[in-house]
XYZ file of C-alpha atoms in Angstrom:
608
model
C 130.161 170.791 128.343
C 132.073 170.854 124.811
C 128.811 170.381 121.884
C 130.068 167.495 119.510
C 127.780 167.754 116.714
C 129.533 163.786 115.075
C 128.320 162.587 118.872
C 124.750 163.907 118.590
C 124.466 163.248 114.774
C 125.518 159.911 116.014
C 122.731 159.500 119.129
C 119.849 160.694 116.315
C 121.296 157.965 113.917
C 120.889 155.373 116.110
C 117.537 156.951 117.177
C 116.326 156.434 113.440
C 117.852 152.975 113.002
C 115.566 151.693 115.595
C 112.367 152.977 114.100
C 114.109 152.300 109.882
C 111.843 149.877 108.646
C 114.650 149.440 105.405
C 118.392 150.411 105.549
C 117.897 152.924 102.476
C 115.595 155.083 104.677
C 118.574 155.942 107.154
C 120.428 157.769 104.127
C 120.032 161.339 105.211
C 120.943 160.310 108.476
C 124.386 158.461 107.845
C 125.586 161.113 105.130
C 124.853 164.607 106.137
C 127.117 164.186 109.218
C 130.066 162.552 107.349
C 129.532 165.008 105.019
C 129.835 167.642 107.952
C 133.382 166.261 108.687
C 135.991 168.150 107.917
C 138.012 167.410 104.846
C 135.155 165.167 103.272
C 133.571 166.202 99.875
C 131.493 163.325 99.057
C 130.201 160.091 100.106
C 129.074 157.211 97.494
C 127.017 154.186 99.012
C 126.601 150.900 97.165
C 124.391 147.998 97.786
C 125.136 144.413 95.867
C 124.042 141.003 95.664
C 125.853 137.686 96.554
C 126.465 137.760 92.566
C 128.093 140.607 92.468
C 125.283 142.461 90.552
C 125.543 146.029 91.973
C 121.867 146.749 92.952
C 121.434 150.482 94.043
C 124.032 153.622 93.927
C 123.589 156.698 95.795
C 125.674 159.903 95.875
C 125.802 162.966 97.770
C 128.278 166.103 97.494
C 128.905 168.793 100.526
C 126.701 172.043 99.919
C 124.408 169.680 97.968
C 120.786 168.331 99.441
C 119.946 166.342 96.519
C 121.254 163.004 95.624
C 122.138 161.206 92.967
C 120.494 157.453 92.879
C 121.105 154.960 90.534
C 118.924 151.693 90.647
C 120.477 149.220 88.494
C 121.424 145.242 88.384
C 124.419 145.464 86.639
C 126.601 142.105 87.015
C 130.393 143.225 88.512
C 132.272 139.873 88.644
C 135.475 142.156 88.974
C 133.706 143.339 92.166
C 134.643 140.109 94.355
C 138.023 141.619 94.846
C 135.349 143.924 97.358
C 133.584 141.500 99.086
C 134.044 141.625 102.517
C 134.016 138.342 104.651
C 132.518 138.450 108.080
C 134.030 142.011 109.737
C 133.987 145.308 108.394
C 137.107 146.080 105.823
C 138.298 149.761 105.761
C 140.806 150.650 102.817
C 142.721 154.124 101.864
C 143.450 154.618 98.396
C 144.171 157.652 95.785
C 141.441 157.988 93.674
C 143.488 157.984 90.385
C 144.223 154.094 91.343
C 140.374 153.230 91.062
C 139.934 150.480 88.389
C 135.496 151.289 87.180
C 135.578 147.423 86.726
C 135.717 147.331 90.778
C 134.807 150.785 92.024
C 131.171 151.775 89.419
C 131.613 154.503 92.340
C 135.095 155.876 90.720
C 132.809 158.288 88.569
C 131.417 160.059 91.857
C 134.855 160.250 93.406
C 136.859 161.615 90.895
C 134.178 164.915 90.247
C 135.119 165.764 94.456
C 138.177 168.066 95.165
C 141.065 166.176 96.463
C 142.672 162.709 95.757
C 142.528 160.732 98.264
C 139.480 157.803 99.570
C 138.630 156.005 102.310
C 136.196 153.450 101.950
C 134.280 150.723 104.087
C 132.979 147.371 102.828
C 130.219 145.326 104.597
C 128.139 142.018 105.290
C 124.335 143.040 105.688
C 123.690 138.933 104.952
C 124.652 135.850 103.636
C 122.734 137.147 100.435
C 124.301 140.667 100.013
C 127.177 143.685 100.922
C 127.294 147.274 100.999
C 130.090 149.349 100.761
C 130.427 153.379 102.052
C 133.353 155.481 99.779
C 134.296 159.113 100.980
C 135.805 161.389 98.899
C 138.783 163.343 101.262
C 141.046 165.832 100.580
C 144.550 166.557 102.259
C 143.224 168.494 105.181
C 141.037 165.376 106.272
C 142.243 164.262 109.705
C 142.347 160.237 108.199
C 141.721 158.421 111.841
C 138.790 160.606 112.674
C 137.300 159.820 109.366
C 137.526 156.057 109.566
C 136.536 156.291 113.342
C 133.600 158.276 112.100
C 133.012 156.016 108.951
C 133.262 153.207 111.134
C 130.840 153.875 113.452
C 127.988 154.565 111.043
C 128.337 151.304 109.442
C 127.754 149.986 112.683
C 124.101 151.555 113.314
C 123.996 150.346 109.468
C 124.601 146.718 110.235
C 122.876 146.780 113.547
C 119.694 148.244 111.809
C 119.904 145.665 109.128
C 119.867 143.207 111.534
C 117.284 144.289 113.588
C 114.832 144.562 110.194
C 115.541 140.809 109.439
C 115.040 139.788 113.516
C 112.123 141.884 113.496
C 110.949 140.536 109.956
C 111.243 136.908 110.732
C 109.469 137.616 114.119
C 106.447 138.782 111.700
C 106.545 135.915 109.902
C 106.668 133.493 112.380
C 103.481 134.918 113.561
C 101.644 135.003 110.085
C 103.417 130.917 110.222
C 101.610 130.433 112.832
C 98.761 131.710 111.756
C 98.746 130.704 109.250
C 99.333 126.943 110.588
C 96.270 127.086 113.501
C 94.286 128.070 110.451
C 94.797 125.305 108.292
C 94.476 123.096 111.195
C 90.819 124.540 111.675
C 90.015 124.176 107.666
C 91.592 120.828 107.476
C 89.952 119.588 110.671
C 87.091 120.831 109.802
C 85.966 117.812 107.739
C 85.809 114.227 108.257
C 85.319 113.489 104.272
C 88.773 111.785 102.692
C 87.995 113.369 99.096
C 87.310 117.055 100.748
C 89.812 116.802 103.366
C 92.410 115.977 100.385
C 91.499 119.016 98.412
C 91.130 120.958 102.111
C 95.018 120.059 102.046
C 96.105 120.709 98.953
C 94.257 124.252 98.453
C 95.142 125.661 102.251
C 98.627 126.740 101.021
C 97.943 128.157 98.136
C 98.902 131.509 97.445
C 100.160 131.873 100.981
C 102.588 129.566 101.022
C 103.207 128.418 97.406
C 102.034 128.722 94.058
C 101.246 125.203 93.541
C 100.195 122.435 95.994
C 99.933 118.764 94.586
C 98.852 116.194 97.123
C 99.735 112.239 96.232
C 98.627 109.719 98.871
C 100.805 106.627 99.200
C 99.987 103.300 97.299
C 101.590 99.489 96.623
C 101.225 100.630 93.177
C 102.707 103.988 93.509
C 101.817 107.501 94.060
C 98.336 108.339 93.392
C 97.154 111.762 92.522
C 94.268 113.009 94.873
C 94.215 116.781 94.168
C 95.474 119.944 92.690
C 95.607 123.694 93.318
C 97.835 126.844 91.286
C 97.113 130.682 91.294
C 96.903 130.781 87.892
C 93.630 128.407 85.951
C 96.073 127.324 83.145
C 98.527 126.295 85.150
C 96.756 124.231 87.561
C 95.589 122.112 84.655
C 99.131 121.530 83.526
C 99.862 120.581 87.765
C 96.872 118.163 87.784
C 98.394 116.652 84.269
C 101.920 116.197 85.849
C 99.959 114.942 88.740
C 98.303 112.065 87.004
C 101.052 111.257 84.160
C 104.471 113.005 84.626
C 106.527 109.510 84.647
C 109.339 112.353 85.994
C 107.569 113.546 89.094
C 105.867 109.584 89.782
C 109.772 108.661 90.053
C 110.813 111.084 92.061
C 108.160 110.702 94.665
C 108.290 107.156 95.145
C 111.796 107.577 95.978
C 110.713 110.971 98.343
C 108.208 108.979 99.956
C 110.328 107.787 103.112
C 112.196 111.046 103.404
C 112.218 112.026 106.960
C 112.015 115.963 106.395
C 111.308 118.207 102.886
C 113.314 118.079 99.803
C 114.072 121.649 98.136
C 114.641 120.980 94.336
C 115.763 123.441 91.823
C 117.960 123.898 88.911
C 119.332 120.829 87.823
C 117.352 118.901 89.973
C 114.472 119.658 88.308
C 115.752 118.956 84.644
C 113.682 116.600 82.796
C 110.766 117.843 85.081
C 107.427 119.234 84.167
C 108.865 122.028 86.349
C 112.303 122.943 84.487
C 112.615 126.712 83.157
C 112.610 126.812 79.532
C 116.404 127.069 78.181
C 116.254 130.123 76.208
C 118.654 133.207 76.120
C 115.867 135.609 77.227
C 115.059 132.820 80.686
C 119.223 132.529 81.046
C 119.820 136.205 80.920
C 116.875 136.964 82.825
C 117.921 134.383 85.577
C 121.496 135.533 85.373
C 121.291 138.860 86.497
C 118.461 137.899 88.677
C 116.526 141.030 87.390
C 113.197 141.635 85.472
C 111.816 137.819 84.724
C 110.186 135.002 86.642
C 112.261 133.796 89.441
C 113.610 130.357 89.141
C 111.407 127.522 90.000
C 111.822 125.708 93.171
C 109.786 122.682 93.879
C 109.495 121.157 98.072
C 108.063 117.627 98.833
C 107.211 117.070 102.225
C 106.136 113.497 103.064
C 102.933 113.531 104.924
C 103.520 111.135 108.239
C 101.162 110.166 110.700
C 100.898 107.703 113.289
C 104.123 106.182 112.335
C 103.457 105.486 108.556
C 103.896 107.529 105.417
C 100.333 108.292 104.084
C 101.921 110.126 100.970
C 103.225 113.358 99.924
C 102.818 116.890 99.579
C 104.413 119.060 96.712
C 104.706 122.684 96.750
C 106.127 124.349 93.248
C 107.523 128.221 93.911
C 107.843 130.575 91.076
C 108.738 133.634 93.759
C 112.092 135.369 95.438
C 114.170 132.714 97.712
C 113.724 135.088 100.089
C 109.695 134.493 100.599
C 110.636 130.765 100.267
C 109.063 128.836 103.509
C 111.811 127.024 105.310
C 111.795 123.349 105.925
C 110.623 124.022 109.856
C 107.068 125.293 108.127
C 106.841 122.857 106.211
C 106.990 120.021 108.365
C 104.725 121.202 110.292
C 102.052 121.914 108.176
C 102.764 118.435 106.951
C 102.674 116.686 110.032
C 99.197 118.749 110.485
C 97.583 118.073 107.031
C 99.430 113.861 107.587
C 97.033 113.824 110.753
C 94.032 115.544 109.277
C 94.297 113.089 106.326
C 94.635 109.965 108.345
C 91.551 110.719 111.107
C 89.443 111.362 107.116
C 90.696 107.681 106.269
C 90.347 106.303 109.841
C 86.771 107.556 109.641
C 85.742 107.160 106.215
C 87.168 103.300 107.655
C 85.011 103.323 111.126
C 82.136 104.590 108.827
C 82.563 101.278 106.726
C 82.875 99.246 108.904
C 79.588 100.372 111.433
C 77.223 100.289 108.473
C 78.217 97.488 107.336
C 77.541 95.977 111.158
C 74.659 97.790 111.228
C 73.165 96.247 108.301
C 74.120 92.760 109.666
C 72.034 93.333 113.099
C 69.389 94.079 110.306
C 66.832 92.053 108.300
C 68.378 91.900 105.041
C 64.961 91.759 103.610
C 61.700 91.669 104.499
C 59.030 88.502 103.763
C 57.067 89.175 100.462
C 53.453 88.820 100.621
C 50.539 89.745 98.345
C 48.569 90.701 101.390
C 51.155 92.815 102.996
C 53.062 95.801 101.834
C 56.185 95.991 104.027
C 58.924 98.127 104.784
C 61.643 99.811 107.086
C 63.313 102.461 107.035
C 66.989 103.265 109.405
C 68.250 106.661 109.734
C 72.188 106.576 111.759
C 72.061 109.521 113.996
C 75.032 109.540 115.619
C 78.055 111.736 113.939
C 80.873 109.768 115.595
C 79.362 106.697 113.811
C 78.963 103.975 117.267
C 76.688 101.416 116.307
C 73.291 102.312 117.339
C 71.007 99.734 119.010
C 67.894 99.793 117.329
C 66.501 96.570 115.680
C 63.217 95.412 113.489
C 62.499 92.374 111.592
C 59.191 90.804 110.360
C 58.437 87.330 110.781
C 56.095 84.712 109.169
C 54.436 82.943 111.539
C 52.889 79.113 111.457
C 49.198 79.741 111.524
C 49.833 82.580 108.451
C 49.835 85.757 110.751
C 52.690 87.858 110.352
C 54.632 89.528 113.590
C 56.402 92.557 113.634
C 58.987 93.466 116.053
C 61.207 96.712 116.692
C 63.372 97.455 119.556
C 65.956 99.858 120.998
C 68.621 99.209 123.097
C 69.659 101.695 125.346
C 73.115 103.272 124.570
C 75.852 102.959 121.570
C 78.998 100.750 120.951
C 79.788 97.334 121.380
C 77.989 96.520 123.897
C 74.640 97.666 122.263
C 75.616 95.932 119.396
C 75.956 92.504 120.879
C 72.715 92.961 122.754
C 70.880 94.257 119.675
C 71.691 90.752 117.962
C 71.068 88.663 120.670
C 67.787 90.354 121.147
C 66.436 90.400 117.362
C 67.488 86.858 116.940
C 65.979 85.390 120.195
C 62.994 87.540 119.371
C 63.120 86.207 115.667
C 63.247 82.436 116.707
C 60.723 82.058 119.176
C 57.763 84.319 117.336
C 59.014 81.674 113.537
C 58.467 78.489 115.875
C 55.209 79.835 117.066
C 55.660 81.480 120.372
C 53.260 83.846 121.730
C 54.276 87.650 121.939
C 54.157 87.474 125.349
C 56.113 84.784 126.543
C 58.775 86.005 123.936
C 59.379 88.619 125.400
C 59.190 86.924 129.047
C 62.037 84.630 127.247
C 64.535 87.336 125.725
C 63.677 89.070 129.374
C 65.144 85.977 131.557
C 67.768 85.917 128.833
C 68.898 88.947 129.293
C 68.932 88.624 133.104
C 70.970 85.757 132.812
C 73.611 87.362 130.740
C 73.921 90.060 133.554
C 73.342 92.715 130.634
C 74.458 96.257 132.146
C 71.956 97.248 129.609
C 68.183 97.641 129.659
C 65.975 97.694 126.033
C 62.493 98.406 125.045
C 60.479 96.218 122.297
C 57.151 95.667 120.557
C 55.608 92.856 118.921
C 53.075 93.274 116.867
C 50.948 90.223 115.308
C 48.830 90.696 112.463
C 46.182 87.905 111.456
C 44.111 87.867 108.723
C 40.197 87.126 108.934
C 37.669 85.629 106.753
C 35.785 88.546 106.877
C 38.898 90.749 105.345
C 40.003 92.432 108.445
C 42.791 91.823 110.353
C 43.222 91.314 114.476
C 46.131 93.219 115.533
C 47.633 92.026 118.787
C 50.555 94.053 120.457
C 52.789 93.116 123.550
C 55.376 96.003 124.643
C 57.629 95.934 126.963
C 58.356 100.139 127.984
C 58.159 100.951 123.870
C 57.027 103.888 122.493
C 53.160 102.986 120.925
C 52.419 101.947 117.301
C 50.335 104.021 115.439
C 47.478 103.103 113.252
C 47.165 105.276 109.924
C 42.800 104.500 108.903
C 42.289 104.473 105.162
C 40.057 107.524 106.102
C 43.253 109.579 107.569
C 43.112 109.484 111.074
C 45.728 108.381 113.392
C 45.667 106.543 116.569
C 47.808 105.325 119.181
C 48.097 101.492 120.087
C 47.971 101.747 123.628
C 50.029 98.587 125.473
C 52.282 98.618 128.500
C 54.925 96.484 129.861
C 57.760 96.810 132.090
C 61.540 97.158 129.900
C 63.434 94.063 129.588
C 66.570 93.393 131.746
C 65.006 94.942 134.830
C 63.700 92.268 136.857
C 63.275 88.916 137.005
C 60.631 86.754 135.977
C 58.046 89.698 134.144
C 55.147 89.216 132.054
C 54.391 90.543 129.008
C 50.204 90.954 128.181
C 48.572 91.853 124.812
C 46.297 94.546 123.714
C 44.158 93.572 120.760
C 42.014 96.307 118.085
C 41.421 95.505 114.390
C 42.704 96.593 110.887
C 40.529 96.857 108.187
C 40.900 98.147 104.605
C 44.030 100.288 103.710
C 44.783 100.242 107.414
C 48.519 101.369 107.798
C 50.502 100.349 111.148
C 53.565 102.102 112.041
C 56.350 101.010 114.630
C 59.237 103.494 115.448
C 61.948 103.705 118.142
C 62.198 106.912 120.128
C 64.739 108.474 117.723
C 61.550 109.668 115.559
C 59.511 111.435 117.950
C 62.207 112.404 120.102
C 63.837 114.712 117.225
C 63.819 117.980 118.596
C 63.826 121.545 116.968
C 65.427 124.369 118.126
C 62.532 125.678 119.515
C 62.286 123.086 121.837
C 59.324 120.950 119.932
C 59.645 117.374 119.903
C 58.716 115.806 116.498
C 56.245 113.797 118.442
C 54.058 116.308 119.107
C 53.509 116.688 114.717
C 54.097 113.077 113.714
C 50.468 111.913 114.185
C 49.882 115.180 111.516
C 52.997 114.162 109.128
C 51.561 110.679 109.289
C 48.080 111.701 108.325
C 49.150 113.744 105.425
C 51.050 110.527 104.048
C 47.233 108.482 102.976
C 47.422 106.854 100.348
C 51.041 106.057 100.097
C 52.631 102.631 100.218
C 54.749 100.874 102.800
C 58.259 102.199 101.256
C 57.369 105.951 101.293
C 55.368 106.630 104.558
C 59.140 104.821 106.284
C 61.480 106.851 104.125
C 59.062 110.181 104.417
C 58.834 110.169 108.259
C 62.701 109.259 108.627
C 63.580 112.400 106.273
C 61.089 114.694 107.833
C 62.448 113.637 111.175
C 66.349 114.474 110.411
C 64.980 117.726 108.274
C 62.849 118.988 111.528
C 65.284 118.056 114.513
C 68.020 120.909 115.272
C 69.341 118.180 118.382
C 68.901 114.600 119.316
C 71.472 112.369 117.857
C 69.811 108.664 118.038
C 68.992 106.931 115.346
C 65.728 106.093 113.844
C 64.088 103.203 112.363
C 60.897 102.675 111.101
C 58.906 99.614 110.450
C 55.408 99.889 108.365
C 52.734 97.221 106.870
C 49.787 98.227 104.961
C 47.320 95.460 104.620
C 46.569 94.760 100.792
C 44.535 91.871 101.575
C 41.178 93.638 99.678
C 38.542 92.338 97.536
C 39.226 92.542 93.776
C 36.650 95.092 93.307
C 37.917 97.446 96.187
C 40.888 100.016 94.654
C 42.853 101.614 96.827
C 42.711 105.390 97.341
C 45.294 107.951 95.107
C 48.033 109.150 97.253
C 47.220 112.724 97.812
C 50.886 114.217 98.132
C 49.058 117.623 98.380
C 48.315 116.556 102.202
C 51.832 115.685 102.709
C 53.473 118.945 101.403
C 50.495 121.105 103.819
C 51.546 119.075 106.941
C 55.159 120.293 105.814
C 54.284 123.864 106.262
């Protein structure tokens, strides 16, 4: 077998091509061998822009093992004579022809015994060329050499491509990335306000420099939030934000673009984002050298469900080539678009169930000077379904007072409807004078009769004053958790009373228990979201409320309901239902008899 040193120099080039992580590093490879062909002195490689601003020289001589490298950005217009269009051009020409305006390689050539060139201009890009020169003499065989010259800038081309293919692979893997991760930030709250700022910092630096997030109005654009690398800068992007009349016009008219506008240069004049028009920018931006890179600024409108919710603006003050392309950026629009509209379409369902809630609610309490009442309702539930619990407090003929709380079982709708129609039945019957009792017989047959899918619990609980200063206590339940009694002494008890749940059966009974209040006697009515609040431990706050509540003597109506609710939510580590409270102290005392001094001491040791 004949040894061809070009074909094995060849086999090892394309060897290191495959493993070149830049063109440049493949030097020793492509000109030692050309070197090695006969009749060729020197080879000069060039590398330029789409300008024509030569970017990097390198020169090597036969005999010689160092080069000479010359890392410049010197603008050649005279150099487009050169370019090469979309295949390889090979050219032979006589050195003393070589006009330096063209050739900055003439120098190089000239120095190397012989006359004569052959040289090879090439695409890499759309953004840049390269061009191989050999310096021959007379004795060169001329075919071999351009076969041979040839045939490098093949593996040269092929390796350049395989960097970019291999480059954009990597970055549409840190895209994606990059994209699942701002999903998880951005999803990761259900607040409008932090969701907006969520958006507008996720991009920033990774993406951009500068994020600006406007959300779509009648009015206009309206700002919502800012983010730059730089502190002083993002002040100035928060200012354009709010004021720039520039940017305000040029959004409104963005706002119903289907995909991202790229702005830049003249787009941008008469922008807070326009390059300053000095020599020092203009030379600096000419030669594309040492400087800032040009400003470009991208608005992507921010669509979801069909509507435009507003926009986002990214400002770039980097390379074109770590510009994001428009593919990106609709996506991560699209996926900040939907994170911004479930915010709103939350922030909306949030509205809207409190401000149901709060109609299936007393909106105040009777005012007595022998009662000190209060309630207290806690909304469990993250998702925000309206919950069924209910209380009022009702004035009764004879000048007793009954209280009532009840839970319906489940969330939504449903619950909801059944939560009115039991707090209002409930509410009539005990104001025209009903006993407990048959109320609840009543609102049971009701509910029967409505075919309610649903079951509830209740209690009613009538207070009645007595000449001698006490007060009778009479309570009907129907399956409700039991009242408890807070003594002005500090103990706790339970108001034991049964009763089947309503919408069970047909035709139940309801019978009362009756005990006795006395002085600063405190009675407390909760639904099962209270002392079902769990820790992670597994304890149920039940099994410490009649502590908590013992540690509260001395307080008034309004703070044993909102200290229970708080110390209920604090303590519980599951159990989503809500909670409500309902408490009456009895202030009907003798002149001369003052009520005891809160102690908070107690309530801070039952904390621990």
């Amino acid at each position: 077998m004949v040894d061809d040193p070009w074909s094995s120099a060849l086999h090892r080039l394309w060897q290191a091509a495959s493993r070149a992580q830049e063109v440049a590093a493949l030097a020793d490879d492509v000109y030692a061998p050309l070197l090695a062909t006969p009749g060729v002195h020197r080879v000069v490689g060039t590398r330029w822009d789409g300008r024509h601003v030569l970017r990097y020289m390198r020169a090597l001589s036969a005999g010689s093992d160092t080069p000479v490298i010359v890392a410049t950005t010197r603008s050649m217009p005279g150099a487009a004579v050169r370019e090469p269009g979309g295949e390889p051009v090979v050219d032979r020409l006589e050195v003393a022809g070589l006009d330096d305006a063209v050739w900055p390689e003439a120098a190089f050539l000239r120095e190397a015994p012989g006359g004569s060139v052959v040289s090879c201009t090439f695409r890499l890009d759309q953004r840049g060329w390269a061009a191989l020169a050999l310096a021959v003499d007379t004795s060169a065989d001329l075919a071999a050499v351009e076969s041979r010259l040839t045939q490098a800038v093949d593996v040269i081309v092929a390796c350049h491509t395989g960097i970019l293919q291999r480059g954009r692979e990597a970055r549409r893997g840190a895209d994606d990335a990059l994209l699942a991760e701002a999903s998880l930030q951005m999803d990761s709250s259900l607040d409008v306000e932090d969701t907006l700022r969520r958006v507008a910092r996720i991009a920033v630096p990774a993406v951009a420099d500068g994020a600006l997030v406007h959300l779509a109005r009648t009015e206009g654009p309206e700002f919502v939030a800012a983010t730059h690398v730089a502190v002083q800068q993002q002040r100035a992007l928060e200012a354009a934000g709010r004021d720039d009349p520039w940017l305000a016009a040029v959004l409104a008219r963005r706002g119903e673009d289907e995909d991202t506008v790229f702005l830049s240069g003249a787009a941008l004049d008469g922008s807070p984002f326009a390059a300053p028009a000095s020599p020092t920018t203009a030379d600096a931006t000419a030669d594309a050298g040492e400087g800032p890179h040009p400003t470009v600024v991208t608005i992507s409108p921010l669509r979801a469900r069909g509507r435009v919710l507003g926009t986002i603006t990214f400002v770039y003050q980097r390379p074109e080539a770590r510009l994001p392309d428009s593919a990106f950026l609709r996506s991560l629009a699209t996926r900040a678009a939907l994170a911004i509209d479930n915010a709103l379409l939350y922030e909306l369902r949030r509205t809207a169930v409190l401000s149901l809630q709060e109609h299936l609610l007393p909106s105040q309490l009777p005012v007595t000077d022998r009662w000190d009442l209060s309630a207290s309702y806690a909304v469990g539930d993250p998702m925000l379904d309206v919950g069924g619990d209910f209380y009022d407090a009702v004035l009764r003929p004879d000048g007793s007072i009954a209280l009532l709380i009840g839970d319906v079982c489940g969330r939504g709708a449903e619950a909801a409807a059944l939560t009115g129609l039991a707090r209002h039945t409930l509410r009539t019957l005990l104001e025209e004078g009903t006993d407990a009792g048959t109320a609840l017989s009543r609102l049971n047959r009701a509910l029967r009769q409505e075919r309610a899918s649903r079951f509830l619990t209740a209690v009613v609980a009538t207070l009645t004053p007595r000449a001698d200063g006490t007060v009778r206590l009479s309570t009907c339940s129907a399956g409700h958790p039991p009242p408890l009694v807070l003594r002005g002494d500090g103990t706790v008890s339970e108001v034991l009373s049964g009763g089947l749940l309503l919408g069970v059966l047909d035709d139940v009974s309801y019978e009362s228990r009756e005990e006795h209040l006395t002085a600063d006697d405190t009675l407390v009515l909760f639904t099962d979201g209270l002392t079902e609040s769990r820790e992670a431990g597994g304890t149920f706050f039940e099994s410490v409320l009649p502590a908590r509540l013992a540690a509260l003597r001395g307080s008034d109506a309004a703070h044993i309901a909102e200290s229970l609710a708080r110390q209920a939510r604090a303590f519980r580590d599951s159990g989503q239902d809500d909670i409500a409270l309902l408490v009456a102290r009895w202030t009907g005392l003798p002149p001369d008899s003052g009520l005891l001094p809160p102690d908070h001491r107690l309530e801070q040791a039952a904390l621990r």
